[in-house]
GROMACS .gro file of C-alpha atoms in nm:
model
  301
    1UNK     CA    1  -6.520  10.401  11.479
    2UNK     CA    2  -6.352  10.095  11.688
    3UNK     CA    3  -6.078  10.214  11.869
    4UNK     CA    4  -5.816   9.952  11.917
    5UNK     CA    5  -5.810   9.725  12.230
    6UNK     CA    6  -5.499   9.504  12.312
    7UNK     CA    7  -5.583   9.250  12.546
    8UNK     CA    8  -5.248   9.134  12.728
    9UNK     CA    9  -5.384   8.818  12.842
   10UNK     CA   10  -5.376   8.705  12.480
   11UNK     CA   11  -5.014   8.782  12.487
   12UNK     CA   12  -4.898   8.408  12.661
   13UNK     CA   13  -5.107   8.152  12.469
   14UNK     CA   14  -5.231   8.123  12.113
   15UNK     CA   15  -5.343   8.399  12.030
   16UNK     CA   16  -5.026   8.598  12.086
   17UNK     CA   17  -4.928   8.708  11.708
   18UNK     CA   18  -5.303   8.809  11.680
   19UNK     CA   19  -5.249   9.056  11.967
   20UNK     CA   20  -4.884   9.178  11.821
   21UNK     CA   21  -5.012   9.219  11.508
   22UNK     CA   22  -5.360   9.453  11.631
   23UNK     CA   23  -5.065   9.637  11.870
   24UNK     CA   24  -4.819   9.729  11.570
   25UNK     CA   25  -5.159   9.811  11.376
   26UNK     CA   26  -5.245  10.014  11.657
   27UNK     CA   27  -4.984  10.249  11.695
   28UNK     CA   28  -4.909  10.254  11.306
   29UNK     CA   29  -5.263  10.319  11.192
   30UNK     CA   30  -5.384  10.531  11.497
   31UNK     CA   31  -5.109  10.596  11.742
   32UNK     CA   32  -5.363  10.542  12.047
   33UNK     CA   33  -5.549  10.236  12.138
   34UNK     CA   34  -5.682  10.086  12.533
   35UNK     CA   35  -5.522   9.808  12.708
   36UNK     CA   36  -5.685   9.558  12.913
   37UNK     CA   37  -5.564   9.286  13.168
   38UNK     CA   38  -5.250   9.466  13.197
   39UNK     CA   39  -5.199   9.334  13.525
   40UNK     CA   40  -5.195   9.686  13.750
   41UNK     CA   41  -5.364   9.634  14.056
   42UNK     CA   42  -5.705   9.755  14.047
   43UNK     CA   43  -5.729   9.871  14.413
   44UNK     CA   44  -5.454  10.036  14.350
   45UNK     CA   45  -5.599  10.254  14.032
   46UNK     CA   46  -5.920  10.296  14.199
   47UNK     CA   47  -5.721  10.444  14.506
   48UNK     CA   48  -5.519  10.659  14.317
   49UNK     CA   49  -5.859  10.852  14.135
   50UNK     CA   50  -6.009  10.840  14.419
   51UNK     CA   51  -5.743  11.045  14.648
   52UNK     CA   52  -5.676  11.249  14.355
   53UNK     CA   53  -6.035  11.367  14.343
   54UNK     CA   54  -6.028  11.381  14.745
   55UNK     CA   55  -5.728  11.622  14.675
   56UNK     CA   56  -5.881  11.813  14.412
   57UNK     CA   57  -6.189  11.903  14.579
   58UNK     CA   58  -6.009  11.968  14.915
   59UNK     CA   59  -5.724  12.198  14.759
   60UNK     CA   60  -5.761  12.249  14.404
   61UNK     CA   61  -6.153  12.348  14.353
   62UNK     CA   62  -6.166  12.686  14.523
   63UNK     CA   63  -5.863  12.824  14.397
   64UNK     CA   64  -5.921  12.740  14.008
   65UNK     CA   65  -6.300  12.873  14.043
   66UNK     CA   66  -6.159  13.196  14.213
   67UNK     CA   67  -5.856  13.228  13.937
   68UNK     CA   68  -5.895  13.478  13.648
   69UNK     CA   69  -5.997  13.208  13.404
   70UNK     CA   70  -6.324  13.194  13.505
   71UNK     CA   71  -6.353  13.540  13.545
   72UNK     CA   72  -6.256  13.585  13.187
   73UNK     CA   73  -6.534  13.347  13.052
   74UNK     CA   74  -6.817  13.593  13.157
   75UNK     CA   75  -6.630  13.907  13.106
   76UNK     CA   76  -6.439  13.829  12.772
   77UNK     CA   77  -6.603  13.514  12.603
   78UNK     CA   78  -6.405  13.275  12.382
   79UNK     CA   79  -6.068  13.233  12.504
   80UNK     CA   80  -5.859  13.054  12.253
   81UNK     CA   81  -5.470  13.092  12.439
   82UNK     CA   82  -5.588  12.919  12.755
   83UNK     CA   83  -5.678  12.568  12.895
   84UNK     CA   84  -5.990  12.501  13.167
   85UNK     CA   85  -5.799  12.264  13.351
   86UNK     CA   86  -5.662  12.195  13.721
   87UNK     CA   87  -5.292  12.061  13.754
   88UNK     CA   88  -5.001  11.936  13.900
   89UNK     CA   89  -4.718  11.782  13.764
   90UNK     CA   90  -4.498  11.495  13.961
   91UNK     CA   91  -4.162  11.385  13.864
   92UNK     CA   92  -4.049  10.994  13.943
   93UNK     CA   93  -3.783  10.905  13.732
   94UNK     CA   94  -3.474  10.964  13.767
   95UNK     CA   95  -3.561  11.132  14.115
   96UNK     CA   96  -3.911  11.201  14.265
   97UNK     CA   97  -4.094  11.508  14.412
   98UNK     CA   98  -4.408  11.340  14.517
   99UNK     CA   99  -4.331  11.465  14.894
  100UNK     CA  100  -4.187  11.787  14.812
  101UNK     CA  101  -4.546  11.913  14.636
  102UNK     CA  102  -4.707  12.115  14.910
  103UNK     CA  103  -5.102  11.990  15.001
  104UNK     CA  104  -5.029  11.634  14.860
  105UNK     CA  105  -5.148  11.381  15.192
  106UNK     CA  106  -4.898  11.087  15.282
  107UNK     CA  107  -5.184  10.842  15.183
  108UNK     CA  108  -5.179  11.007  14.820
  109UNK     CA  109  -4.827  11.033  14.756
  110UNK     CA  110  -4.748  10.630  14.874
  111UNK     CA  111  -5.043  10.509  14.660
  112UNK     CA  112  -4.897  10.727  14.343
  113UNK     CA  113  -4.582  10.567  14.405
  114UNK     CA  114  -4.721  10.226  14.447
  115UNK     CA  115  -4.906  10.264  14.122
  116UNK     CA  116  -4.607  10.418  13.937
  117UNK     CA  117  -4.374  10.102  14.048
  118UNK     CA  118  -4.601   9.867  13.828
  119UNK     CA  119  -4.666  10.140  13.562
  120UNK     CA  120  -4.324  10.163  13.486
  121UNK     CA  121  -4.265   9.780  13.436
  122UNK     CA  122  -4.584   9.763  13.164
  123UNK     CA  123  -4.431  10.098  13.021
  124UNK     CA  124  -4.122   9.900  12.967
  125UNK     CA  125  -4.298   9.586  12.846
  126UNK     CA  126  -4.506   9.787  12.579
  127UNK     CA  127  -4.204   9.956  12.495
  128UNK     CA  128  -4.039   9.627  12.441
  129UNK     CA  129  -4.361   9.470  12.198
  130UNK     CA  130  -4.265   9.777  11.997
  131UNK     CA  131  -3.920   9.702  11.921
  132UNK     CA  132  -4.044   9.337  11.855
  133UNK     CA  133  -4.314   9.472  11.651
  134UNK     CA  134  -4.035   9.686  11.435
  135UNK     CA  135  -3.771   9.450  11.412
  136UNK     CA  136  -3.545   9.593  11.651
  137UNK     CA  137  -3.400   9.440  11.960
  138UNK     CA  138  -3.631   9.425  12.241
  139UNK     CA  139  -3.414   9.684  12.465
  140UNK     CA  140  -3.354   9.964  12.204
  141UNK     CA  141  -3.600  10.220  12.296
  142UNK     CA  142  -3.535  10.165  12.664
  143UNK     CA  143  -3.212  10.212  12.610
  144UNK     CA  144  -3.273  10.494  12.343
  145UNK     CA  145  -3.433  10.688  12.627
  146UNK     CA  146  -3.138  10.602  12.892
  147UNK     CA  147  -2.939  10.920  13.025
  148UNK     CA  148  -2.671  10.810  13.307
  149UNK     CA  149  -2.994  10.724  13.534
  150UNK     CA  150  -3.234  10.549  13.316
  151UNK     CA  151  -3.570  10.715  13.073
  152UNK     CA  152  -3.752  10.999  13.279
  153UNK     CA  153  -4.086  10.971  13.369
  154UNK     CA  154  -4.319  11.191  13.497
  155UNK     CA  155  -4.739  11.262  13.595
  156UNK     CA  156  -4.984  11.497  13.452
  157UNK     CA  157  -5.244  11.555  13.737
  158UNK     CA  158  -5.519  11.727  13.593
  159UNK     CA  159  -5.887  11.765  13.667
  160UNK     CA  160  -6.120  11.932  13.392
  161UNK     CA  161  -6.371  12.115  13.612
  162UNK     CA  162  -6.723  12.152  13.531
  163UNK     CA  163  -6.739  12.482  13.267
  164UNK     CA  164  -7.038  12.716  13.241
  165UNK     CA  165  -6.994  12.803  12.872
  166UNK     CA  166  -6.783  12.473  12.706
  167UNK     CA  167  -6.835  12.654  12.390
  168UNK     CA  168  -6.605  12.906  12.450
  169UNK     CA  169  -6.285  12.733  12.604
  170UNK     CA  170  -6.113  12.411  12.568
  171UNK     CA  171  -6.035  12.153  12.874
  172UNK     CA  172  -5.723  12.122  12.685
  173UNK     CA  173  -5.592  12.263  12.367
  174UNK     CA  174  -5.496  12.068  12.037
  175UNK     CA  175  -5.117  11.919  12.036
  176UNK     CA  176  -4.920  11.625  12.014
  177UNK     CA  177  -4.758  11.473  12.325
  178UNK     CA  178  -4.359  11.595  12.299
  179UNK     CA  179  -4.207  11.241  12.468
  180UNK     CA  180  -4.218  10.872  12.444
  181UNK     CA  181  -4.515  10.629  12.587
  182UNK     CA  182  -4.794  10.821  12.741
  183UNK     CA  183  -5.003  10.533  12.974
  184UNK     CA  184  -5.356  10.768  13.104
  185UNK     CA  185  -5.574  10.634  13.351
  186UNK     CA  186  -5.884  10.848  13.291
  187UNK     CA  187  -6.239  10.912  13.425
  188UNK     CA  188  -6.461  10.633  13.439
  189UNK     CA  189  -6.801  10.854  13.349
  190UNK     CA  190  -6.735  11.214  13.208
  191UNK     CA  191  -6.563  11.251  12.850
  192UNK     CA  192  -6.403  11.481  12.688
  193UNK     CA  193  -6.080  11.361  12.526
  194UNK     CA  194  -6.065  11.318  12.132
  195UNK     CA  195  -5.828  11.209  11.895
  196UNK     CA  196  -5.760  11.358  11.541
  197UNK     CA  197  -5.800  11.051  11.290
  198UNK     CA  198  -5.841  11.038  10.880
  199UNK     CA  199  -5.960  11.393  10.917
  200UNK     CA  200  -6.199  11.367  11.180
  201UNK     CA  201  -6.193  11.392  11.580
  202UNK     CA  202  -6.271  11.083  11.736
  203UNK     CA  203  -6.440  11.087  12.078
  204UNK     CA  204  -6.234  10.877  12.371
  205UNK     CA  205  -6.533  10.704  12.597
  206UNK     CA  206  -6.440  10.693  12.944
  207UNK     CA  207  -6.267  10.416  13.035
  208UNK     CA  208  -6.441  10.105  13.173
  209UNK     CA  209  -6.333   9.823  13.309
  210UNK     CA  210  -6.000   9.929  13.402
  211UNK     CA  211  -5.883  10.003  13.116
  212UNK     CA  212  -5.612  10.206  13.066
  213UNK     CA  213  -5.513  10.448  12.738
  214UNK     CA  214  -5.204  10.453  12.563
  215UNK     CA  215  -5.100  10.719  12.281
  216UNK     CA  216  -4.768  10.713  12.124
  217UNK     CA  217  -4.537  11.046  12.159
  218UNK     CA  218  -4.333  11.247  11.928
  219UNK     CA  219  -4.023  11.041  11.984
  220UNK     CA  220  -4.143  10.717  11.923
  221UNK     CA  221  -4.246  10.856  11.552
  222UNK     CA  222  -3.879  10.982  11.485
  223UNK     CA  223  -3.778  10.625  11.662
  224UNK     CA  224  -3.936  10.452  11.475
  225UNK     CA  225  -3.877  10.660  11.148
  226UNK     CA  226  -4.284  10.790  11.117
  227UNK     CA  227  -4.362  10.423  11.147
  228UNK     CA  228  -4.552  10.464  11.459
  229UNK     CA  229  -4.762  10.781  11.467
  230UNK     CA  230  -4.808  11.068  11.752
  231UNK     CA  231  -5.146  11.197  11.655
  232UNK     CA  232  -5.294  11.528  11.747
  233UNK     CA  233  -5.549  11.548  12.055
  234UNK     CA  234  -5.724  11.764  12.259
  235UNK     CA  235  -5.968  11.790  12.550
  236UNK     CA  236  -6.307  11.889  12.546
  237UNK     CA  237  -6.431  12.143  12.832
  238UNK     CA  238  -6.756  11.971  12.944
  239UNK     CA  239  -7.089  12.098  13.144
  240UNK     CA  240  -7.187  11.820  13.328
  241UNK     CA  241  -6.907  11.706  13.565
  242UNK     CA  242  -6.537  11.698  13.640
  243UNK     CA  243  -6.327  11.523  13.414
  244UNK     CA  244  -6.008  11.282  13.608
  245UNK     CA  245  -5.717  11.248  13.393
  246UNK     CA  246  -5.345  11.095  13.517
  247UNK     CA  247  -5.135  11.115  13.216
  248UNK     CA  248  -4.806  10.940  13.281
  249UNK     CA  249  -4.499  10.968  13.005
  250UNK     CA  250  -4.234  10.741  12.924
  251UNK     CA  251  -3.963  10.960  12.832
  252UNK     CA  252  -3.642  11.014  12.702
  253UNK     CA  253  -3.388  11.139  12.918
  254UNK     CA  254  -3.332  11.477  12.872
  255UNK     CA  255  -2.967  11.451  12.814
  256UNK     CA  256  -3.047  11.116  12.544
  257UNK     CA  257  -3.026  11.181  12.170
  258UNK     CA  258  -3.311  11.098  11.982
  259UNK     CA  259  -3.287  10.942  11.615
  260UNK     CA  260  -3.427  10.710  11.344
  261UNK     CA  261  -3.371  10.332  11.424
  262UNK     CA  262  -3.097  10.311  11.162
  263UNK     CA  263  -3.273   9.968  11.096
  264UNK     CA  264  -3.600  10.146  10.997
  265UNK     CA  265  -3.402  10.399  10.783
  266UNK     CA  266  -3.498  10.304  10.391
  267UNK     CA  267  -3.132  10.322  10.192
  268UNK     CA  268  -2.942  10.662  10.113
  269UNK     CA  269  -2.683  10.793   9.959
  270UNK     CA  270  -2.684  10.500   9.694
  271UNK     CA  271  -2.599  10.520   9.294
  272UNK     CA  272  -2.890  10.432   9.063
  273UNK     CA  273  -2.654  10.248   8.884
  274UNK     CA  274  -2.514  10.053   9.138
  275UNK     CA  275  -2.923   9.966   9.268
  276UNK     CA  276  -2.982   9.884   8.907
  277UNK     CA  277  -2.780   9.627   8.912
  278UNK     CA  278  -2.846   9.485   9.255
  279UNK     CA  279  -3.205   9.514   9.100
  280UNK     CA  280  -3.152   9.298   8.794
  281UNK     CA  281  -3.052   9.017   9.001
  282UNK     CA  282  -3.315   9.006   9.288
  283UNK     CA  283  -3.629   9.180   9.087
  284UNK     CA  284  -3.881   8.891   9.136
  285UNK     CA  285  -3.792   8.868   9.540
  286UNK     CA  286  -3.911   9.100   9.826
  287UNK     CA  287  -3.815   9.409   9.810
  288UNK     CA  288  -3.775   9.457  10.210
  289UNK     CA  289  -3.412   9.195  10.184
  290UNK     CA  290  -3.351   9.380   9.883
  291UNK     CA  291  -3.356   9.739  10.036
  292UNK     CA  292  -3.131   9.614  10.329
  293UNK     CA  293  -2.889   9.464  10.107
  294UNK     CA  294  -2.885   9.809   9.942
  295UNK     CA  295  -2.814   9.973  10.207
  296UNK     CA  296  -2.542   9.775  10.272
  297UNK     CA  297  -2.403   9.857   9.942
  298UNK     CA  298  -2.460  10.205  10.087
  299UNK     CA  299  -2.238  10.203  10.287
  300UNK     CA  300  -1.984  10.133  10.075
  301UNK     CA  301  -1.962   9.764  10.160
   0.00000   0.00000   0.00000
């Protein structure tokens, strides 16, 4: 199974409604494809995993080996109400706490900011291909997600450490993400993520080439009125190997108010009479012109 891959290099020249086309296929179909030539700095990304994992085996190792999880694999076995993972989570938007998280070096913290500057912009630029994509004004789930200061947007920092018995724990359990646009930069060699599709899980590769990995979030399905899909995932504990993964999320607000694009909404509220007989006159053209003029008529208009 193919999964997706928007190329946004193909988004300037000729080839641009081919690309906006596989995008809104993406996230209606699968709700999670890769993105390629995105135009992050590469440096930058390879910094960033690289003073993570400096981080992780400097402050994070020890302690999660010497926690009770662990301990609970050999004594107890399966352990289904607990994830084999190493994390920390960093706010950016509207404020940050980068420097306030205790252990985190200068050299870490400027590079995650660095990174998170350009992130945001291609957040906001996919965010805007959506609203293109559903017929909505290129701004609306920016500003959907705007509280007094702007969306929120925040950094899972988590390291899947090497597990004895992956058989009896997960890296991460099944769910769907709660927010908006999640953008991961993941390990380049170990796996373990999968995605739930047409009643299978489907294995994520590592990503290559700088790829990065976008799902779509509980809010842009009620957005976008379960046009665009937030699909169930999980992560795979794994034997061989430490698995990276920085999981950033394009969020609403806490204080914003989430609803259906009223565009998107199909017509309610409307007499079967009075659709009957907007019917009889437009029956042999499309029905999408037909259902807006409906709801129009709605609306008591």
């Amino acid at each position: 199974m193919e999964i997706p891959v928007i190329d946004f290099s193909k988004l300037e020249g000729e080839e641009r409604s081919a690309t906006m086309s596989l995008l809104h296929q993406a996230c209606e179909k699968w709700g999670f494809f890769m993105i390629e030539n995105h135009g992050i700095d590469t440096y930058l990304m390879d910094n960033v995993k690289q003073l993570v994992n400096q981080h992780y085996e400097a402050n994070m190792k020890k302690r999660f080996y010497e926690s009770e999880l662990p301990m609970s694999l050999e004594k107890k076995g399966n352990i289904s109400n607990t994830d084999w993972e190493s994390t920390f989570f960093v706010w950016h938007r509207p404020t940050s706490n980068i420097y306030e998280i205790q252990g985190l070096s200068k050299e870490l913290c400027k590079a995650v900011d660095d990174y998170i500057d350009q992130l945001i912009k291609l957040a906001e630029n996919l965010s805007e291909l959506m609203c293109e994509n559903l017929g909505l004004e290129k701004s609306y789930i920016k500003e959907a997600f705007s509280g007094s200061k702007g969306p929120s947007v925040g950094t899972k920092v988590a390291i899947y450490p090497q597990c004895p018995r992956p058989d009896l724990v997960r890296g991460l359990r099944e769910h769907t993400d709660a927010g908006g646009i999640i953008l991961l930069l993941q390990d380049e060699q170990v796996p373990g993520l999968e995605f739930f599709k047409d009643g299978h899980w489907v294995n994520i590769p590592p990503s290559k080439n700088n790829r990065l990995f976008v799902n779509i979030g509980d809010q842009i399905e009620i957005l976008s009125n379960g046009m665009y899909k937030s699909i169930r995932h999980r992560v795979m504990a794994e034997k061989d190997g430490n698995r990276l993964s920085i999981a950033t999320f394009y969020n609403p607000a806490g204080e914003a108010i989430i609803s259906p694009a009223p565009k998107l909404l199909y017509p309610c509220h409307l007499r079967f009479q009075d659709y009957l007989n907007f019917y009889s006159k437009t029956k042999f053209a499309e029905k999408g012109p037909r259902f807006e003029s409906a709801k129009t008529l709605a609306n008591g208009h």
